[in-house]
Structure formats: structure tokens, C-alpha cells
């Protein structure tokens, strides 16, 4: 899909990920307490209320997840509400939520044929494997990268060695009172 077609459909694929300071998005034991706030307050930061967060989440039309992220989300407690979620997998997985559908096949077809005509704001919620494939295929329009104030020392890296040099455009930086920082980038504009 060309840039002008994307604009006509007004679709946007946002890769959203939370990383440790040393670049990990999950611990080897899959525990998630590192995502909790330390209690330290960064005075110059902002905070958002639960209502503001809920209002923002309503702007998301669809989530796309890799199967391992799906399985982990089911274990932790489903964070995506009733918003449609597409899980990419080649396996037969149990369907435990009505809002979920499974997809196997070409990822460009998924975005251009299946998602873009139906949804405007598409959130790629992980994990590393699926995000890397989306980036390699040029299917990501925006990256929202949240850095947690913690070093992990080990775990799963978001960016493996398969990407090539590409300059992205910084669009926004938000520092939160809890020490988390969100960086937003838009993709290079060339078709
Ligand atoms: N920190 C964060 O913000 C964040 C966000 C999301 C996830 N995570 C963490 O990341 C970890 C999971 O990441 P991950 O990289 O291991 O796995 P993943 O990307 O969630 O899932 C990988 C699986 O997705 C399917 N898949 C991926 N690409 C495919 C393609 N092109 N075609 C068909 N199927 C494809 C395959 O499923 P099958 O094997 O079923 O065929 C593959 O095994 C979890 O620990 C999760 O909690 C962290």
C-alpha cells in the first residue's frame, strides 16, 4: 500500500513497547514486576488520570499480537478489554475471548487487506518477533517506545540484528512523574 493509499484510508500502525533502560522488553522468567513504579517521583514529569488513560485506550481500534504475547496476556489478565485483537500464529490455539481472531499468513496482506479497510488506529502490541517482522516489512507507521527506569541485565531484546539503518522522525517526548519516558517517532516518509 502506497503512502497516498494509507492517507486515503487514514490508517496508522503503531508499534508500542515498554523497554528497560538496557533494552529488554521481557525477563527470561517472564515476570513483570519490573514494570511497576519504584515510588520515586520525577517532579517535572506529568501524570495521567485513569479517566484520561481510559479515554486514550478507546481511540485504539484493534490490537495485533504475536502468539507468545497472547499467551502471556492470558496468564497475566487480559489487558485489551473488548477491543478487537488479531493474534498471529501458525498453531491452533484455544479461543477464549470473543474479541480475538487468529491469523496465519503474510503480514502485509494482514495489514493491507484485513485490517486497513476495517480499522484506523492499529496497535502492534508485541512481542519482539512480530514487531521485528513488521519493521522489516515496512508496515509500521509510528513507534511509541516507553523506557522504564530500570536495568534488567538479561531478557528478550526488542530489536534483533535483522534491521537495517533507517532514520525515523521524533514526534513527541513525554516524561512521567513515575520516571517512565515515552518517545514517539514517525516512519520515514518515502514510499
Ligand atoms: N515490554 C513490552 O511492552 C512487551 C509487549 C509485548 C510482549 N512482551 C513480552 O514479549 C514476550 C513475547 O515476545 P516474543 O518475541 O517471544 O513472541 P511474539 O512476537 O509475541 O510471538 C511470536 C509468535 O508469533 C507468531 N508469529 C510471529 N511472526 C509471525 C509470522 N510472520 N507469521 C506467522 N506467525 C508469526 C509465531 O507463533 P506460532 O509459534 O504460534 O506460530 C511466533 O512464535 C513475552 O514475554 C511478552 O510478555 C513485552
Short mmCIF file of C-alpha atoms and ligand atoms in Angstrom, two decimals:
data_model
loop_
_atom_site.label_atom_id
_atom_site.label_comp_id
_atom_site.label_asym_id
_atom_site.label_seq_id
_atom_site.Cartn_x
_atom_site.Cartn_y
_atom_site.Cartn_z
CA UNK A 1 0.00 0.00 0.00
CA UNK A 2 1.43 3.39 -1.02
CA UNK A 3 1.62 6.40 1.28
CA UNK A 4 -1.28 8.09 -0.56
CA UNK A 5 -3.43 4.95 -0.14
CA UNK A 6 -2.56 4.87 3.56
CA UNK A 7 -3.65 8.51 3.86
CA UNK A 8 -6.87 7.79 1.93
CA UNK A 9 -7.67 5.01 4.40
CA UNK A 10 -6.24 7.14 7.25
CA UNK A 11 -4.76 4.04 8.80
CA UNK A 12 -1.88 4.05 11.19
CA UNK A 13 0.04 1.09 12.57
CA UNK A 14 1.66 1.97 15.91
CA UNK A 15 4.28 -0.27 17.43
CA UNK A 16 4.04 0.17 21.19
CA UNK A 17 6.60 -1.31 23.52
CA UNK A 18 7.94 -0.82 27.02
CA UNK A 19 11.67 -1.36 27.39
CA UNK A 20 14.13 -1.39 30.27
CA UNK A 21 16.97 1.14 30.18
CA UNK A 22 19.25 -1.59 28.86
CA UNK A 23 16.91 -2.52 26.03
CA UNK A 24 14.96 -5.55 27.26
CA UNK A 25 11.18 -5.97 26.88
CA UNK A 26 10.74 -9.14 28.95
CA UNK A 27 12.67 -11.01 31.61
CA UNK A 28 13.76 -14.59 30.98
CA UNK A 29 11.32 -15.79 33.67
CA UNK A 30 8.56 -13.61 32.12
CA UNK A 31 7.92 -11.83 35.46
CA UNK A 32 6.57 -8.29 35.07
CA UNK A 33 7.22 -6.59 38.43
CA UNK A 34 9.97 -4.55 36.73
CA UNK A 35 7.14 -2.59 35.07
CA UNK A 36 5.89 -1.35 38.45
CA UNK A 37 6.80 2.14 39.53
CA UNK A 38 9.65 2.45 42.07
CA UNK A 39 7.75 5.10 44.02
CA UNK A 40 10.35 7.77 43.18
CA UNK A 41 8.78 10.92 41.80
CA UNK A 42 10.22 12.93 38.95
CA UNK A 43 8.78 16.33 39.84
CA UNK A 44 8.99 17.84 36.34
CA UNK A 45 7.06 14.90 34.90
CA UNK A 46 3.37 14.64 34.11
CA UNK A 47 0.84 12.12 35.30
CA UNK A 48 -2.37 10.99 33.68
CA UNK A 49 -5.56 10.04 35.45
CA UNK A 50 -7.29 6.69 34.98
CA UNK A 51 -10.06 8.50 33.06
CA UNK A 52 -7.53 10.07 30.67
CA UNK A 53 -5.87 6.69 30.15
CA UNK A 54 -9.25 5.05 29.51
CA UNK A 55 -10.22 7.78 27.04
CA UNK A 56 -6.97 7.28 25.17
CA UNK A 57 -7.35 3.49 25.04
CA UNK A 58 -10.78 3.98 23.41
CA UNK A 59 -9.03 5.59 20.42
CA UNK A 60 -7.36 2.25 19.63
CA UNK A 61 -9.45 0.28 17.12
CA UNK A 62 -7.52 -3.00 17.02
CA UNK A 63 -4.53 -4.78 18.58
CA UNK A 64 -2.16 -7.14 16.80
CA UNK A 65 -0.22 -9.63 18.92
CA UNK A 66 2.24 -12.45 18.41
CA UNK A 67 1.10 -15.75 19.85
CA UNK A 68 3.56 -15.69 22.74
CA UNK A 69 2.39 -12.24 23.80
CA UNK A 70 -1.19 -13.53 23.55
CA UNK A 71 -0.43 -16.49 25.79
CA UNK A 72 1.36 -14.29 28.31
CA UNK A 73 -1.50 -11.76 28.29
CA UNK A 74 -3.99 -14.54 29.07
CA UNK A 75 -1.85 -15.64 32.02
CA UNK A 76 -1.45 -12.10 33.39
CA UNK A 77 -5.05 -10.99 32.90
CA UNK A 78 -6.23 -9.74 29.52
CA UNK A 79 -5.31 -6.01 29.23
CA UNK A 80 -7.03 -5.28 25.88
CA UNK A 81 -10.68 -5.26 27.02
CA UNK A 82 -13.22 -5.96 24.27
CA UNK A 83 -11.23 -4.17 21.58
CA UNK A 84 -10.69 -6.48 18.58
CA UNK A 85 -7.36 -8.29 18.74
CA UNK A 86 -5.70 -10.29 15.97
CA UNK A 87 -3.25 -12.94 17.13
CA UNK A 88 -0.65 -14.04 14.58
CA UNK A 89 0.06 -17.75 14.87
CA UNK A 90 0.57 -20.85 12.80
CA UNK A 91 -0.78 -23.02 15.62
CA UNK A 92 -4.31 -24.00 16.64
CA UNK A 93 -4.72 -22.03 19.85
CA UNK A 94 -7.70 -22.05 22.20
CA UNK A 95 -10.07 -19.16 21.51
CA UNK A 96 -11.04 -17.89 24.93
CA UNK A 97 -12.23 -14.39 24.08
CA UNK A 98 -14.84 -13.30 21.54
CA UNK A 99 -12.83 -10.20 20.58
CA UNK A 100 -9.87 -12.33 19.40
CA UNK A 101 -9.29 -13.78 15.96
CA UNK A 102 -6.30 -15.77 14.75
CA UNK A 103 -4.33 -15.07 11.60
CA UNK A 104 -1.73 -17.16 9.79
CA UNK A 105 -0.06 -15.94 6.66
CA UNK A 106 1.51 -12.95 5.03
CA UNK A 107 1.74 -9.91 7.33
CA UNK A 108 1.45 -7.32 4.54
CA UNK A 109 -1.83 -8.95 3.48
CA UNK A 110 -2.94 -8.87 7.10
CA UNK A 111 -2.39 -5.10 7.31
CA UNK A 112 -3.41 -4.02 3.80
CA UNK A 113 -6.34 -6.37 3.13
CA UNK A 114 -7.69 -7.41 6.51
CA UNK A 115 -7.02 -4.53 8.90
CA UNK A 116 -6.77 -1.27 6.95
CA UNK A 117 -10.29 -1.36 5.49
CA UNK A 118 -11.76 -2.04 8.95
CA UNK A 119 -9.62 -0.12 11.41
CA UNK A 120 -7.94 3.25 11.59
CA UNK A 121 -5.77 3.06 14.71
CA UNK A 122 -4.00 -0.33 14.73
CA UNK A 123 -1.73 -1.09 17.69
CA UNK A 124 1.03 -3.63 17.34
CA UNK A 125 1.40 -4.71 20.95
CA UNK A 126 4.30 -7.17 20.67
CA UNK A 127 6.27 -9.19 21.10
CA UNK A 128 9.76 -8.83 19.78
CA UNK A 129 9.48 -11.40 16.98
CA UNK A 130 6.31 -9.98 15.47
CA UNK A 131 7.46 -6.35 15.83
CA UNK A 132 10.73 -7.10 14.08
CA UNK A 133 8.89 -8.68 11.14
CA UNK A 134 6.56 -5.68 10.90
CA UNK A 135 9.55 -3.31 10.88
CA UNK A 136 11.45 -5.38 8.30
CA UNK A 137 8.40 -5.30 6.02
CA UNK A 138 7.90 -1.52 6.44
CA UNK A 139 4.47 -1.99 7.99
CA UNK A 140 4.96 0.33 10.98
CA UNK A 141 3.92 4.00 10.73
CA UNK A 142 4.70 5.05 14.28
CA UNK A 143 6.83 3.76 17.15
CA UNK A 144 5.85 4.57 20.73
CA UNK A 145 8.69 3.48 22.88
CA UNK A 146 8.33 3.73 26.64
CA UNK A 147 11.51 3.45 28.70
CA UNK A 148 11.13 2.15 32.25
CA UNK A 149 13.66 3.41 34.82
CA UNK A 150 15.25 0.03 35.44
CA UNK A 151 18.23 -2.03 34.29
CA UNK A 152 17.39 -5.72 33.86
CA UNK A 153 20.69 -7.24 32.80
CA UNK A 154 19.04 -10.11 30.96
CA UNK A 155 15.96 -10.90 28.90
CA UNK A 156 14.39 -10.54 25.49
CA UNK A 157 15.63 -7.73 23.25
CA UNK A 158 13.10 -5.85 21.14
CA UNK A 159 15.50 -5.19 18.30
CA UNK A 160 17.48 -8.12 17.00
CA UNK A 161 20.18 -7.94 14.37
CA UNK A 162 17.92 -8.13 11.34
CA UNK A 163 17.07 -4.44 10.84
CA UNK A 164 18.92 -2.06 8.54
CA UNK A 165 19.76 1.63 9.04
CA UNK A 166 16.71 3.86 8.76
CA UNK A 167 16.21 7.37 10.17
CA UNK A 168 12.91 7.96 11.98
CA UNK A 169 11.34 11.31 12.94
CA UNK A 170 10.94 12.22 16.59
CA UNK A 171 7.37 13.48 17.13
CA UNK A 172 6.93 13.69 20.87
CA UNK A 173 8.57 13.07 24.23
CA UNK A 174 6.62 12.73 27.46
CA UNK A 175 8.31 12.26 30.83
CA UNK A 176 6.04 10.93 33.55
CA UNK A 177 6.21 11.55 37.29
CA UNK A 178 6.87 7.84 37.84
CA UNK A 179 10.13 8.06 35.88
CA UNK A 180 8.88 6.42 32.70
CA UNK A 181 9.59 8.28 29.42
CA UNK A 182 7.58 7.85 26.24
CA UNK A 183 9.25 8.57 22.90
CA UNK A 184 7.11 8.76 19.74
CA UNK A 185 8.58 8.51 16.25
CA UNK A 186 7.02 8.51 12.80
CA UNK A 187 8.35 6.41 9.96
CA UNK A 188 10.49 7.82 7.16
CA UNK A 189 8.05 9.29 4.64
CA UNK A 190 9.48 7.86 1.37
CA UNK A 191 7.22 5.27 -0.36
N1 LIG B 1 7.53 -4.92 27.30
C1 LIG B 1 6.53 -4.89 26.46
O1 LIG B 1 5.99 -3.81 26.13
C2 LIG B 1 6.02 -6.17 25.85
C3 LIG B 1 4.97 -6.11 24.93
C4 LIG B 1 4.53 -7.30 24.37
C5 LIG B 1 5.12 -8.50 24.72
N2 LIG B 1 6.11 -8.51 25.62
C6 LIG B 1 6.73 -9.79 26.01
O2 LIG B 1 7.38 -10.34 24.89
C7 LIG B 1 7.39 -11.77 25.02
C8 LIG B 1 6.88 -12.41 23.73
O3 LIG B 1 7.63 -11.95 22.65
P1 LIG B 1 8.24 -12.97 21.58
O4 LIG B 1 9.11 -12.21 20.66
O5 LIG B 1 8.82 -14.13 22.31
O6 LIG B 1 6.97 -13.54 20.83
P2 LIG B 1 5.74 -12.87 19.99
O7 LIG B 1 6.26 -11.93 18.97
O8 LIG B 1 4.71 -12.37 20.95
O9 LIG B 1 5.13 -14.16 19.33
C9 LIG B 1 5.90 -14.93 18.43
C10 LIG B 1 4.98 -15.87 17.71
O10 LIG B 1 4.09 -15.14 16.87
C11 LIG B 1 3.87 -15.90 15.69
N3 LIG B 1 4.46 -15.16 14.57
C12 LIG B 1 5.34 -14.17 14.61
N4 LIG B 1 5.64 -13.75 13.36
C13 LIG B 1 4.92 -14.49 12.54
C14 LIG B 1 4.75 -14.51 11.14
N5 LIG B 1 5.43 -13.67 10.35
N6 LIG B 1 3.91 -15.40 10.62
C15 LIG B 1 3.24 -16.26 11.42
N7 LIG B 1 3.33 -16.26 12.77
C16 LIG B 1 4.17 -15.40 13.31
C17 LIG B 1 4.55 -17.23 15.87
O11 LIG B 1 3.55 -18.00 16.53
P3 LIG B 1 3.38 -19.60 16.48
O12 LIG B 1 4.66 -20.13 17.06
O13 LIG B 1 2.19 -19.78 17.36
O14 LIG B 1 3.14 -19.97 15.06
C18 LIG B 1 5.69 -16.87 16.82
O15 LIG B 1 6.16 -17.96 17.54
C19 LIG B 1 6.51 -12.10 26.21
O16 LIG B 1 7.33 -12.31 27.33
C20 LIG B 1 5.71 -10.84 26.39
O17 LIG B 1 5.27 -10.66 27.71
C21 LIG B 1 6.59 -7.38 26.19
#
